[in-house]
Amino acid sequence: MSKTTNQIKPSEITPESAFLSRRRLLKSAAAAGLIPAIGCDAAQIPADGDFSNLKAWPSSVTEAPNSYEDITQYNNYYEFGTGKEDPARNAHTLVTSPWTVEVTGEAEKTGKYALEDILQPHTLEDRIYRFRCVEAWSMIVPWVGFPLGDLLARFQPNSQAKYVQFFTLNDPNQMPGVRRNVLQWPYREGLTIAEAMNPLTLLTVGVYGKVLPNQNGAPLRLIVPWKYGFKSIKSIVRIHFTDRMPQTSWNMSQPSEYGFYSNVNPNVDHPRWSQASERRLGSSLFSSRIPTLMFNGYADEVGDLYRGLNLVENF
Ligand SMILES: Nc1nc2c(c(=O)[nH]1)N[C@H]1C(S)=C(S)[C@@H](COP(=O)(O)O)O[C@H]1N2
Ligand SMILES: [Mo]
């Protein structure tokens, strides 16, 4: 991966080894009953960018995480350009504070919420997830966040709320990429309400124990680890509860290639390439590709959501 002009000083990054050993320490302390399994610290964006008291999530994958550099220098964020190195170079113009999220549609408590109020009652967790792009590269990422469902419940969605739609900021002054019609802006995505409430679906504010860099979707993004990466929408400014299957940017641009569900599925190929295997980012170019797992390896957790659904038709 080549260097960019927007390098984060090494001194600002928790060394990966220190981060991971702190994580092991937390985990064993929790197992020994030394610290409560559920923390009671209210979540907030720390001024120094460094989260503390993260609760280590027991179900994290044990594969070695990718490097901080892989995760933050090779990105998809079309609002800042379509090249993989464009977001790290360009996303410094995004203003992430103050940040407001608007809640609309089929819920009791709609309105505008400051980011602080969104985060306040929640406990942040450190979860190491597999993350796979539809383009067949993948990473292992230690995200910081809390279950989206815990937030959605606070808005009291009503019985008409069958789906949830999300929107990214759309500001040509901050986002040079939205001046070109490569996608329909604002970037939008959606989930069924059951997918949104699944405990794996993570509302994400950090990576490697640090506040999310802009290029990874600061200050608030989704991570849906059993779906292709484009479902994991960045820099969310609106959450909309609806009774219909909502529009999603990639489906609008190319419906035959990008379905609403977009569950990782090695048996259903993209029309232009195979989805049976993937290339783990950062591994040697000469190493062979690894097989892609059904639901990206999360079949035990989410398989029940799709019982009886034809996954070839509902791709
Ligand atoms: N708003 C917005 N969200 C987005 C995208 C984007 O272009 N705009 N790209 C998606 C795609 S295709 C992927 S693979 C992931 C990449 O996330 P990462 O850069 O943190 O690895 O973000 C997703 N979320
Ligand atoms: Mo992607």
mmCIF file of N, CA, C and O in Angstrom, residues 69-167:
data_model
loop_
_atom_site.group_PDB
_atom_site.id
_atom_site.type_symbol
_atom_site.label_atom_id
_atom_site.label_comp_id
_atom_site.label_asym_id
_atom_site.label_seq_id
_atom_site.Cartn_x
_atom_site.Cartn_y
_atom_site.Cartn_z
ATOM 1 N N GLU A 69 -2.828 0.253 9.221
ATOM 2 C CA GLU A 69 -2.593 0.881 7.913
ATOM 3 C C GLU A 69 -3.486 0.262 6.837
ATOM 4 O O GLU A 69 -4.107 0.977 6.053
ATOM 5 N N ASP A 70 -3.567 -1.061 6.790
ATOM 6 C CA ASP A 70 -4.463 -1.707 5.813
ATOM 7 C C ASP A 70 -5.886 -1.171 5.945
ATOM 8 O O ASP A 70 -6.557 -0.891 4.958
ATOM 9 N N ILE A 71 -6.348 -1.072 7.193
ATOM 10 C CA ILE A 71 -7.755 -0.747 7.439
ATOM 11 C C ILE A 71 -8.058 0.716 7.123
ATOM 12 O O ILE A 71 -9.169 1.051 6.719
ATOM 13 N N THR A 72 -7.066 1.582 7.264
ATOM 14 C CA THR A 72 -7.336 3.023 7.135
ATOM 15 C C THR A 72 -6.747 3.659 5.880
ATOM 16 O O THR A 72 -6.930 4.854 5.667
ATOM 17 N N GLN A 73 -6.034 2.872 5.064
ATOM 18 C CA GLN A 73 -5.423 3.447 3.854
ATOM 19 C C GLN A 73 -5.942 2.795 2.573
ATOM 20 O O GLN A 73 -5.532 3.178 1.482
ATOM 21 N N TYR A 74 -6.803 1.812 2.711
ATOM 22 C CA TYR A 74 -7.364 1.113 1.532
ATOM 23 C C TYR A 74 -8.866 1.069 1.755
ATOM 24 O O TYR A 74 -9.371 0.221 2.488
ATOM 25 N N ASN A 75 -9.593 2.028 1.202
ATOM 26 C CA ASN A 75 -10.999 2.210 1.571
ATOM 27 C C ASN A 75 -11.905 2.366 0.352
ATOM 28 O O ASN A 75 -11.451 2.722 -0.727
ATOM 29 N N ASN A 76 -13.182 2.117 0.577
ATOM 30 C CA ASN A 76 -14.221 2.509 -0.368
ATOM 31 C C ASN A 76 -15.065 3.570 0.301
ATOM 32 O O ASN A 76 -15.681 3.304 1.356
ATOM 33 N N TYR A 77 -15.054 4.769 -0.247
ATOM 34 C CA TYR A 77 -15.900 5.857 0.252
ATOM 35 C C TYR A 77 -16.011 6.835 -0.909
ATOM 36 O O TYR A 77 -15.218 7.772 -1.034
ATOM 37 N N TYR A 78 -16.982 6.530 -1.803
ATOM 38 C CA TYR A 78 -17.060 7.212 -3.095
ATOM 39 C C TYR A 78 -17.304 8.707 -2.968
ATOM 40 O O TYR A 78 -16.996 9.459 -3.891
ATOM 41 N N GLU A 79 -17.813 9.166 -1.838
ATOM 42 C CA GLU A 79 -17.983 10.602 -1.634
ATOM 43 C C GLU A 79 -16.625 11.320 -1.650
ATOM 44 O O GLU A 79 -16.567 12.540 -1.787
ATOM 45 N N PHE A 80 -15.550 10.533 -1.484
ATOM 46 C CA PHE A 80 -14.206 11.128 -1.479
ATOM 47 C C PHE A 80 -13.348 10.575 -2.609
ATOM 48 O O PHE A 80 -12.121 10.678 -2.580
ATOM 49 N N GLY A 81 -13.986 9.997 -3.622
ATOM 50 C CA GLY A 81 -13.255 9.478 -4.774
ATOM 51 C C GLY A 81 -13.434 7.977 -4.898
ATOM 52 O O GLY A 81 -13.728 7.291 -3.924
ATOM 53 N N THR A 82 -13.234 7.457 -6.112
ATOM 54 C CA THR A 82 -13.506 6.042 -6.361
ATOM 55 C C THR A 82 -12.245 5.173 -6.234
ATOM 56 O O THR A 82 -12.341 3.949 -6.262
ATOM 57 N N GLY A 83 -11.075 5.807 -6.098
ATOM 58 C CA GLY A 83 -9.856 5.017 -5.908
ATOM 59 C C GLY A 83 -9.730 4.571 -4.462
ATOM 60 O O GLY A 83 -10.191 5.243 -3.545
ATOM 61 N N LYS A 84 -9.070 3.432 -4.255
ATOM 62 C CA LYS A 84 -8.954 2.882 -2.896
ATOM 63 C C LYS A 84 -8.132 3.784 -1.969
ATOM 64 O O LYS A 84 -8.245 3.705 -0.751
ATOM 65 N N GLU A 85 -7.260 4.609 -2.555
ATOM 66 C CA GLU A 85 -6.429 5.478 -1.722
ATOM 67 C C GLU A 85 -6.968 6.903 -1.656
ATOM 68 O O GLU A 85 -6.414 7.743 -0.932
ATOM 69 N N ASP A 86 -8.058 7.163 -2.386
ATOM 70 C CA ASP A 86 -8.652 8.513 -2.369
ATOM 71 C C ASP A 86 -9.229 8.905 -1.012
ATOM 72 O O ASP A 86 -9.015 10.040 -0.560
ATOM 73 N N PRO A 87 -10.008 8.025 -0.346
ATOM 74 C CA PRO A 87 -10.617 8.465 0.924
ATOM 75 C C PRO A 87 -9.583 8.909 1.965
ATOM 76 O O PRO A 87 -9.759 9.949 2.600
ATOM 77 N N ALA A 88 -8.508 8.156 2.123
ATOM 78 C CA ALA A 88 -7.502 8.542 3.125
ATOM 79 C C ALA A 88 -6.886 9.891 2.774
ATOM 80 O O ALA A 88 -6.514 10.667 3.649
ATOM 81 N N ARG A 89 -6.777 10.170 1.469
ATOM 82 C CA ARG A 89 -6.167 11.423 1.015
ATOM 83 C C ARG A 89 -7.151 12.591 1.153
ATOM 84 O O ARG A 89 -6.768 13.710 1.451
ATOM 85 N N ASN A 90 -8.441 12.347 0.912
ATOM 86 C CA ASN A 90 -9.403 13.447 0.742
ATOM 87 C C ASN A 90 -10.364 13.679 1.900
ATOM 88 O O ASN A 90 -10.971 14.748 1.991
ATOM 89 N N ALA A 91 -10.549 12.690 2.772
ATOM 90 C CA ALA A 91 -11.663 12.780 3.734
ATOM 91 C C ALA A 91 -11.389 13.735 4.894
ATOM 92 O O ALA A 91 -12.265 13.936 5.745
ATOM 93 N N HIS A 92 -10.225 14.374 4.900
ATOM 94 C CA HIS A 92 -9.944 15.337 5.982
ATOM 95 C C HIS A 92 -10.894 16.529 5.934
ATOM 96 O O HIS A 92 -11.027 17.241 6.925
ATOM 97 N N THR A 93 -11.587 16.750 4.809
ATOM 98 C CA THR A 93 -12.508 17.901 4.714
ATOM 99 C C THR A 93 -13.852 17.617 5.384
ATOM 100 O O THR A 93 -14.673 18.525 5.511
ATOM 101 N N LEU A 94 -14.101 16.384 5.777
ATOM 102 C CA LEU A 94 -15.355 16.048 6.459
ATOM 103 C C LEU A 94 -15.329 16.589 7.887
ATOM 104 O O LEU A 94 -14.386 16.344 8.636
ATOM 105 N N VAL A 95 -16.379 17.356 8.234
ATOM 106 C CA VAL A 95 -16.485 17.916 9.589
ATOM 107 C C VAL A 95 -17.391 16.996 10.400
ATOM 108 O O VAL A 95 -18.583 16.869 10.106
ATOM 109 N N THR A 96 -16.836 16.350 11.421
ATOM 110 C CA THR A 96 -17.599 15.317 12.139
ATOM 111 C C THR A 96 -18.153 15.795 13.480
ATOM 112 O O THR A 96 -18.809 15.028 14.176
ATOM 113 N N SER A 97 -17.882 17.023 13.849
ATOM 114 C CA SER A 97 -18.395 17.561 15.110
ATOM 115 C C SER A 97 -18.708 19.047 14.931
ATOM 116 O O SER A 97 -17.831 19.784 14.461
ATOM 117 N N PRO A 98 -19.902 19.539 15.268
ATOM 118 C CA PRO A 98 -21.028 18.771 15.788
ATOM 119 C C PRO A 98 -21.639 17.869 14.719
ATOM 120 O O PRO A 98 -21.489 18.140 13.530
ATOM 121 N N TRP A 99 -22.330 16.810 15.155
ATOM 122 C CA TRP A 99 -22.948 15.852 14.233
ATOM 123 C C TRP A 99 -24.374 15.556 14.723
ATOM 124 O O TRP A 99 -24.578 15.331 15.931
ATOM 125 N N THR A 100 -25.313 15.587 13.799
ATOM 126 C CA THR A 100 -26.719 15.358 14.143
ATOM 127 C C THR A 100 -27.259 14.191 13.332
ATOM 128 O O THR A 100 -26.942 14.056 12.154
ATOM 129 N N VAL A 101 -28.054 13.349 13.959
ATOM 130 C CA VAL A 101 -28.724 12.247 13.273
ATOM 131 C C VAL A 101 -30.228 12.477 13.368
ATOM 132 O O VAL A 101 -30.765 12.653 14.462
ATOM 133 N N GLU A 102 -30.886 12.478 12.200
ATOM 134 C CA GLU A 102 -32.332 12.673 12.173
ATOM 135 C C GLU A 102 -33.022 11.313 12.095
ATOM 136 O O GLU A 102 -32.613 10.447 11.315
ATOM 137 N N VAL A 103 -34.056 11.131 12.902
ATOM 138 C CA VAL A 103 -34.817 9.884 12.917
ATOM 139 C C VAL A 103 -36.213 10.192 12.393
ATOM 140 O O VAL A 103 -36.883 11.109 12.893
ATOM 141 N N THR A 104 -36.623 9.461 11.340
ATOM 142 C CA THR A 104 -37.910 9.739 10.692
ATOM 143 C C THR A 104 -38.700 8.450 10.484
ATOM 144 O O THR A 104 -38.154 7.348 10.606
ATOM 145 N N GLY A 105 -39.983 8.587 10.163
ATOM 146 C CA GLY A 105 -40.812 7.458 9.758
ATOM 147 C C GLY A 105 -41.548 6.791 10.900
ATOM 148 O O GLY A 105 -41.964 7.447 11.856
ATOM 149 N N GLU A 106 -41.671 5.459 10.790
ATOM 150 C CA GLU A 106 -42.592 4.670 11.606
ATOM 151 C C GLU A 106 -42.047 4.380 13.007
ATOM 152 O O GLU A 106 -41.664 3.263 13.340
ATOM 153 N N ALA A 107 -41.985 5.416 13.828
ATOM 154 C CA ALA A 107 -41.498 5.263 15.205
ATOM 155 C C ALA A 107 -42.132 6.342 16.074
ATOM 156 O O ALA A 107 -42.567 7.382 15.568
ATOM 157 N N GLU A 108 -42.190 6.069 17.373
ATOM 158 C CA GLU A 108 -42.767 7.038 18.307
ATOM 159 C C GLU A 108 -41.876 8.257 18.473
ATOM 160 O O GLU A 108 -42.347 9.382 18.508
ATOM 161 N N LYS A 109 -40.574 8.000 18.635
ATOM 162 C CA LYS A 109 -39.660 9.094 19.003
ATOM 163 C C LYS A 109 -38.809 9.501 17.811
ATOM 164 O O LYS A 109 -37.647 9.136 17.705
ATOM 165 N N THR A 110 -39.411 10.271 16.905
ATOM 166 C CA THR A 110 -38.651 10.783 15.769
ATOM 167 C C THR A 110 -38.079 12.148 16.148
ATOM 168 O O THR A 110 -38.406 12.702 17.199
ATOM 169 N N GLY A 111 -37.207 12.690 15.287
ATOM 170 C CA GLY A 111 -36.636 14.012 15.563
ATOM 171 C C GLY A 111 -35.139 14.016 15.336
ATOM 172 O O GLY A 111 -34.576 13.061 14.791
ATOM 173 N N LYS A 112 -34.511 15.098 15.744
ATOM 174 C CA LYS A 112 -33.068 15.251 15.543
ATOM 175 C C LYS A 112 -32.325 15.005 16.853
ATOM 176 O O LYS A 112 -32.724 15.528 17.890
ATOM 177 N N TYR A 113 -31.266 14.239 16.773
ATOM 178 C CA TYR A 113 -30.498 13.872 17.967
ATOM 179 C C TYR A 113 -29.031 14.226 17.761
ATOM 180 O O TYR A 113 -28.451 13.905 16.723
ATOM 181 N N ALA A 114 -28.443 14.865 18.744
ATOM 182 C CA ALA A 114 -27.000 15.106 18.700
ATOM 183 C C ALA A 114 -26.273 13.774 18.878
ATOM 184 O O ALA A 114 -26.771 12.869 19.570
ATOM 185 N N LEU A 115 -25.107 13.652 18.269
ATOM 186 C CA LEU A 115 -24.319 12.419 18.385
ATOM 187 C C LEU A 115 -24.136 12.014 19.852
ATOM 188 O O LEU A 115 -24.234 10.831 20.195
ATOM 189 N N GLU A 116 -23.904 12.983 20.706
ATOM 190 C CA GLU A 116 -23.698 12.701 22.140
ATOM 191 C C GLU A 116 -24.915 11.973 22.723
ATOM 192 O O GLU A 116 -24.774 11.053 23.523
ATOM 193 N N ASP A 117 -26.117 12.392 22.314
ATOM 194 C CA ASP A 117 -27.330 11.761 22.839
ATOM 195 C C ASP A 117 -27.548 10.374 22.246
ATOM 196 O O ASP A 117 -28.117 9.487 22.883
ATOM 197 N N ILE A 118 -27.096 10.199 21.000
ATOM 198 C CA ILE A 118 -27.169 8.866 20.387
ATOM 199 C C ILE A 118 -26.317 7.882 21.202
ATOM 200 O O ILE A 118 -26.744 6.779 21.518
ATOM 201 N N LEU A 119 -25.109 8.300 21.553
ATOM 202 C CA LEU A 119 -24.151 7.377 22.182
ATOM 203 C C LEU A 119 -24.391 7.195 23.674
ATOM 204 O O LEU A 119 -24.109 6.123 24.238
ATOM 205 N N GLN A 120 -24.872 8.232 24.322
ATOM 206 C CA GLN A 120 -24.796 8.368 25.776
ATOM 207 C C GLN A 120 -25.095 7.118 26.599
ATOM 208 O O GLN A 120 -24.254 6.720 27.408
ATOM 209 N N PRO A 121 -26.254 6.452 26.442
ATOM 210 C CA PRO A 121 -26.526 5.342 27.378
ATOM 211 C C PRO A 121 -25.811 4.034 27.046
ATOM 212 O O PRO A 121 -25.945 3.065 27.795
ATOM 213 N N HIS A 122 -25.076 3.975 25.956
ATOM 214 C CA HIS A 122 -24.588 2.681 25.477
ATOM 215 C C HIS A 122 -23.165 2.367 25.957
ATOM 216 O O HIS A 122 -22.397 3.263 26.259
ATOM 217 N N THR A 123 -22.875 1.085 26.022
ATOM 218 C CA THR A 123 -21.546 0.622 26.399
ATOM 219 C C THR A 123 -20.817 0.156 25.151
ATOM 220 O O THR A 123 -21.313 -0.701 24.419
ATOM 221 N N LEU A 124 -19.664 0.717 24.912
ATOM 222 C CA LEU A 124 -18.916 0.377 23.699
ATOM 223 C C LEU A 124 -18.186 -0.947 23.882
ATOM 224 O O LEU A 124 -17.655 -1.234 24.948
ATOM 225 N N GLU A 125 -18.167 -1.708 22.817
ATOM 226 C CA GLU A 125 -17.489 -3.003 22.817
ATOM 227 C C GLU A 125 -16.403 -3.014 21.758
ATOM 228 O O GLU A 125 -16.495 -2.309 20.756
ATOM 229 N N ASP A 126 -15.425 -3.857 21.987
ATOM 230 C CA ASP A 126 -14.341 -4.069 21.044
ATOM 231 C C ASP A 126 -14.622 -5.410 20.374
ATOM 232 O O ASP A 126 -14.514 -6.447 21.006
ATOM 233 N N ARG A 127 -15.033 -5.372 19.111
ATOM 234 C CA ARG A 127 -15.420 -6.593 18.408
ATOM 235 C C ARG A 127 -14.549 -6.802 17.186
ATOM 236 O O ARG A 127 -14.473 -5.937 16.331
ATOM 237 N N ILE A 128 -13.906 -7.952 17.112
ATOM 238 C CA ILE A 128 -13.085 -8.254 15.939
ATOM 239 C C ILE A 128 -13.938 -9.077 14.970
ATOM 240 O O ILE A 128 -14.352 -10.189 15.280
ATOM 241 N N TYR A 129 -14.210 -8.462 13.811
ATOM 242 C CA TYR A 129 -15.111 -9.042 12.810
ATOM 243 C C TYR A 129 -14.363 -9.339 11.516
ATOM 244 O O TYR A 129 -13.458 -8.605 11.131
ATOM 245 N N ARG A 130 -14.829 -10.371 10.812
ATOM 246 C CA ARG A 130 -14.475 -10.488 9.397
ATOM 247 C C ARG A 130 -15.264 -9.443 8.621
ATOM 248 O O ARG A 130 -16.420 -9.181 8.927
ATOM 249 N N PHE A 131 -14.628 -8.879 7.621
ATOM 250 C CA PHE A 131 -15.276 -7.841 6.818
ATOM 251 C C PHE A 131 -14.927 -8.110 5.360
ATOM 252 O O PHE A 131 -13.752 -8.168 5.007
ATOM 253 N N ARG A 132 -15.935 -8.321 4.528
ATOM 254 C CA ARG A 132 -15.645 -8.714 3.141
ATOM 255 C C ARG A 132 -16.352 -7.792 2.160
ATOM 256 O O ARG A 132 -17.570 -7.612 2.195
ATOM 257 N N CYS A 133 -15.557 -7.248 1.258
ATOM 258 C CA CYS A 133 -16.099 -6.393 0.204
ATOM 259 C C CYS A 133 -16.671 -7.277 -0.906
ATOM 260 O O CYS A 133 -16.202 -8.403 -1.117
ATOM 261 N N VAL A 134 -17.646 -6.765 -1.646
ATOM 262 C CA VAL A 134 -18.216 -7.503 -2.775
ATOM 263 C C VAL A 134 -17.161 -7.743 -3.862
ATOM 264 O O VAL A 134 -17.258 -8.681 -4.641
ATOM 265 N N GLU A 135 -16.120 -6.894 -3.864
ATOM 266 C CA GLU A 135 -15.038 -7.051 -4.848
ATOM 267 C C GLU A 135 -14.085 -8.196 -4.496
ATOM 268 O O GLU A 135 -13.053 -8.345 -5.145
ATOM 269 N N ALA A 136 -14.387 -8.959 -3.470
ATOM 270 C CA ALA A 136 -13.680 -10.198 -3.116
ATOM 271 C C ALA A 136 -12.344 -9.989 -2.398
ATOM 272 O O ALA A 136 -11.510 -10.883 -2.391
ATOM 273 N N TRP A 137 -12.144 -8.823 -1.781
ATOM 274 C CA TRP A 137 -11.060 -8.720 -0.811
ATOM 275 C C TRP A 137 -11.694 -8.675 0.580
ATOM 276 O O TRP A 137 -12.875 -8.340 0.734
ATOM 277 N N SER A 138 -10.909 -9.029 1.574
ATOM 278 C CA SER A 138 -11.461 -9.076 2.930
ATOM 279 C C SER A 138 -10.408 -8.656 3.941
ATOM 280 O O SER A 138 -9.217 -8.597 3.630
ATOM 281 N N MET A 139 -10.906 -8.333 5.122
ATOM 282 C CA MET A 139 -10.017 -7.915 6.213
ATOM 283 C C MET A 139 -10.574 -8.474 7.523
ATOM 284 O O MET A 139 -11.733 -8.858 7.595
ATOM 285 N N ILE A 140 -9.730 -8.459 8.545
ATOM 286 C CA ILE A 140 -10.166 -8.725 9.920
ATOM 287 C C ILE A 140 -9.991 -7.399 10.664
ATOM 288 O O ILE A 140 -8.895 -6.842 10.685
ATOM 289 N N VAL A 141 -11.088 -6.888 11.241
ATOM 290 C CA VAL A 141 -11.047 -5.522 11.771
ATOM 291 C C VAL A 141 -11.551 -5.468 13.215
ATOM 292 O O VAL A 141 -12.645 -5.954 13.499
ATOM 293 N N PRO A 142 -10.767 -4.873 14.130
ATOM 294 C CA PRO A 142 -11.273 -4.650 15.490
ATOM 295 C C PRO A 142 -12.056 -3.341 15.563
ATOM 296 O O PRO A 142 -11.494 -2.269 15.723
ATOM 297 N N TRP A 143 -13.370 -3.453 15.423
ATOM 298 C CA TRP A 143 -14.249 -2.287 15.458
ATOM 299 C C TRP A 143 -14.615 -1.938 16.896
ATOM 300 O O TRP A 143 -14.612 -2.802 17.774
ATOM 301 N N VAL A 144 -14.997 -0.697 17.130
ATOM 302 C CA VAL A 144 -15.530 -0.243 18.415
ATOM 303 C C VAL A 144 -16.950 0.246 18.172
ATOM 304 O O VAL A 144 -17.171 1.106 17.313
ATOM 305 N N GLY A 145 -17.910 -0.324 18.911
ATOM 306 C CA GLY A 145 -19.284 0.110 18.698
ATOM 307 C C GLY A 145 -20.228 -0.554 19.672
ATOM 308 O O GLY A 145 -19.805 -1.137 20.672
ATOM 309 N N PHE A 146 -21.522 -0.474 19.367
ATOM 310 C CA PHE A 146 -22.538 -1.131 20.197
ATOM 311 C C PHE A 146 -23.666 -1.590 19.278
ATOM 312 O O PHE A 146 -23.790 -1.099 18.152
ATOM 313 N N PRO A 147 -24.478 -2.547 19.721
ATOM 314 C CA PRO A 147 -25.494 -3.102 18.824
ATOM 315 C C PRO A 147 -26.488 -2.027 18.375
ATOM 316 O O PRO A 147 -27.060 -1.305 19.194
ATOM 317 N N LEU A 148 -26.684 -1.944 17.057
ATOM 318 C CA LEU A 148 -27.628 -0.980 16.496
ATOM 319 C C LEU A 148 -29.017 -1.137 17.120
ATOM 320 O O LEU A 148 -29.702 -0.151 17.395
ATOM 321 N N GLY A 149 -29.425 -2.392 17.350
ATOM 322 C CA GLY A 149 -30.768 -2.647 17.881
ATOM 323 C C GLY A 149 -31.029 -1.947 19.198
ATOM 324 O O GLY A 149 -32.165 -1.524 19.467
ATOM 325 N N ASP A 150 -29.993 -1.822 20.030
ATOM 326 C CA ASP A 150 -30.162 -1.140 21.318
ATOM 327 C C ASP A 150 -30.543 0.322 21.103
ATOM 328 O O ASP A 150 -31.311 0.894 21.880
ATOM 329 N N LEU A 151 -29.993 0.939 20.069
ATOM 330 C CA LEU A 151 -30.359 2.325 19.753
ATOM 331 C C LEU A 151 -31.756 2.382 19.143
ATOM 332 O O LEU A 151 -32.591 3.188 19.568
ATOM 333 N N LEU A 152 -32.031 1.520 18.161
ATOM 334 C CA LEU A 152 -33.321 1.586 17.475
ATOM 335 C C LEU A 152 -34.478 1.410 18.457
ATOM 336 O O LEU A 152 -35.511 2.070 18.347
ATOM 337 N N ALA A 153 -34.301 0.545 19.444
ATOM 338 C CA ALA A 153 -35.363 0.312 20.432
ATOM 339 C C ALA A 153 -35.727 1.602 21.164
ATOM 340 O O ALA A 153 -36.889 1.814 21.522
ATOM 341 N N ARG A 154 -34.742 2.463 21.361
ATOM 342 C CA ARG A 154 -35.008 3.725 22.077
ATOM 343 C C ARG A 154 -35.974 4.628 21.303
ATOM 344 O O ARG A 154 -36.649 5.468 21.904
ATOM 345 N N PHE A 155 -36.039 4.478 19.968
ATOM 346 C CA PHE A 155 -36.960 5.305 19.173
ATOM 347 C C PHE A 155 -38.362 4.712 19.115
ATOM 348 O O PHE A 155 -39.264 5.304 18.535
ATOM 349 N N GLN A 156 -38.560 3.526 19.685
ATOM 350 C CA GLN A 156 -39.858 2.851 19.725
ATOM 351 C C GLN A 156 -40.498 2.723 18.345
ATOM 352 O O GLN A 156 -41.552 3.310 18.082
ATOM 353 N N PRO A 157 -39.864 1.950 17.445
ATOM 354 C CA PRO A 157 -40.484 1.715 16.132
ATOM 355 C C PRO A 157 -41.849 1.054 16.299
ATOM 356 O O PRO A 157 -42.046 0.253 17.222
ATOM 357 N N ASN A 158 -42.810 1.412 15.432
ATOM 358 C CA ASN A 158 -44.148 0.829 15.530
ATOM 359 C C ASN A 158 -44.273 -0.413 14.635
ATOM 360 O O ASN A 158 -43.299 -0.827 14.011
ATOM 361 N N SER A 159 -45.466 -0.999 14.572
ATOM 362 C CA SER A 159 -45.624 -2.280 13.862
ATOM 363 C C SER A 159 -45.483 -2.119 12.346
ATOM 364 O O SER A 159 -45.336 -3.112 11.637
ATOM 365 N N GLN A 160 -45.525 -0.894 11.841
ATOM 366 C CA GLN A 160 -45.309 -0.661 10.407
ATOM 367 C C GLN A 160 -43.821 -0.648 10.044
ATOM 368 O O GLN A 160 -43.470 -0.621 8.869
ATOM 369 N N ALA A 161 -42.984 -0.587 11.031
ATOM 370 C CA ALA A 161 -41.536 -0.479 10.780
ATOM 371 C C ALA A 161 -40.979 -1.851 10.404
ATOM 372 O O ALA A 161 -40.437 -2.574 11.234
ATOM 373 N N LYS A 162 -41.082 -2.195 9.114
ATOM 374 C CA LYS A 162 -40.592 -3.493 8.637
ATOM 375 C C LYS A 162 -39.139 -3.416 8.153
ATOM 376 O O LYS A 162 -38.457 -4.431 8.047
ATOM 377 N N TYR A 163 -38.707 -2.207 7.827
ATOM 378 C CA TYR A 163 -37.354 -1.982 7.297
ATOM 379 C C TYR A 163 -36.776 -0.718 7.921
ATOM 380 O O TYR A 163 -37.529 0.146 8.392
ATOM 381 N N VAL A 164 -35.455 -0.617 7.887
ATOM 382 C CA VAL A 164 -34.770 0.610 8.306
ATOM 383 C C VAL A 164 -33.855 1.046 7.167
ATOM 384 O O VAL A 164 -33.116 0.234 6.605
ATOM 385 N N GLN A 165 -33.929 2.327 6.837
ATOM 386 C CA GLN A 165 -33.066 2.889 5.803
ATOM 387 C C GLN A 165 -32.108 3.890 6.448
ATOM 388 O O GLN A 165 -32.474 4.557 7.422
ATOM 389 N N PHE A 166 -30.910 3.979 5.884
ATOM 390 C CA PHE A 166 -29.876 4.868 6.423
ATOM 391 C C PHE A 166 -29.365 5.770 5.303
ATOM 392 O O PHE A 166 -29.292 5.338 4.144
ATOM 393 N N PHE A 167 -29.013 6.981 5.664
ATOM 394 C CA PHE A 167 -28.481 7.938 4.688
ATOM 395 C C PHE A 167 -27.161 8.509 5.190
ATOM 396 O O PHE A 167 -27.018 8.832 6.376
#
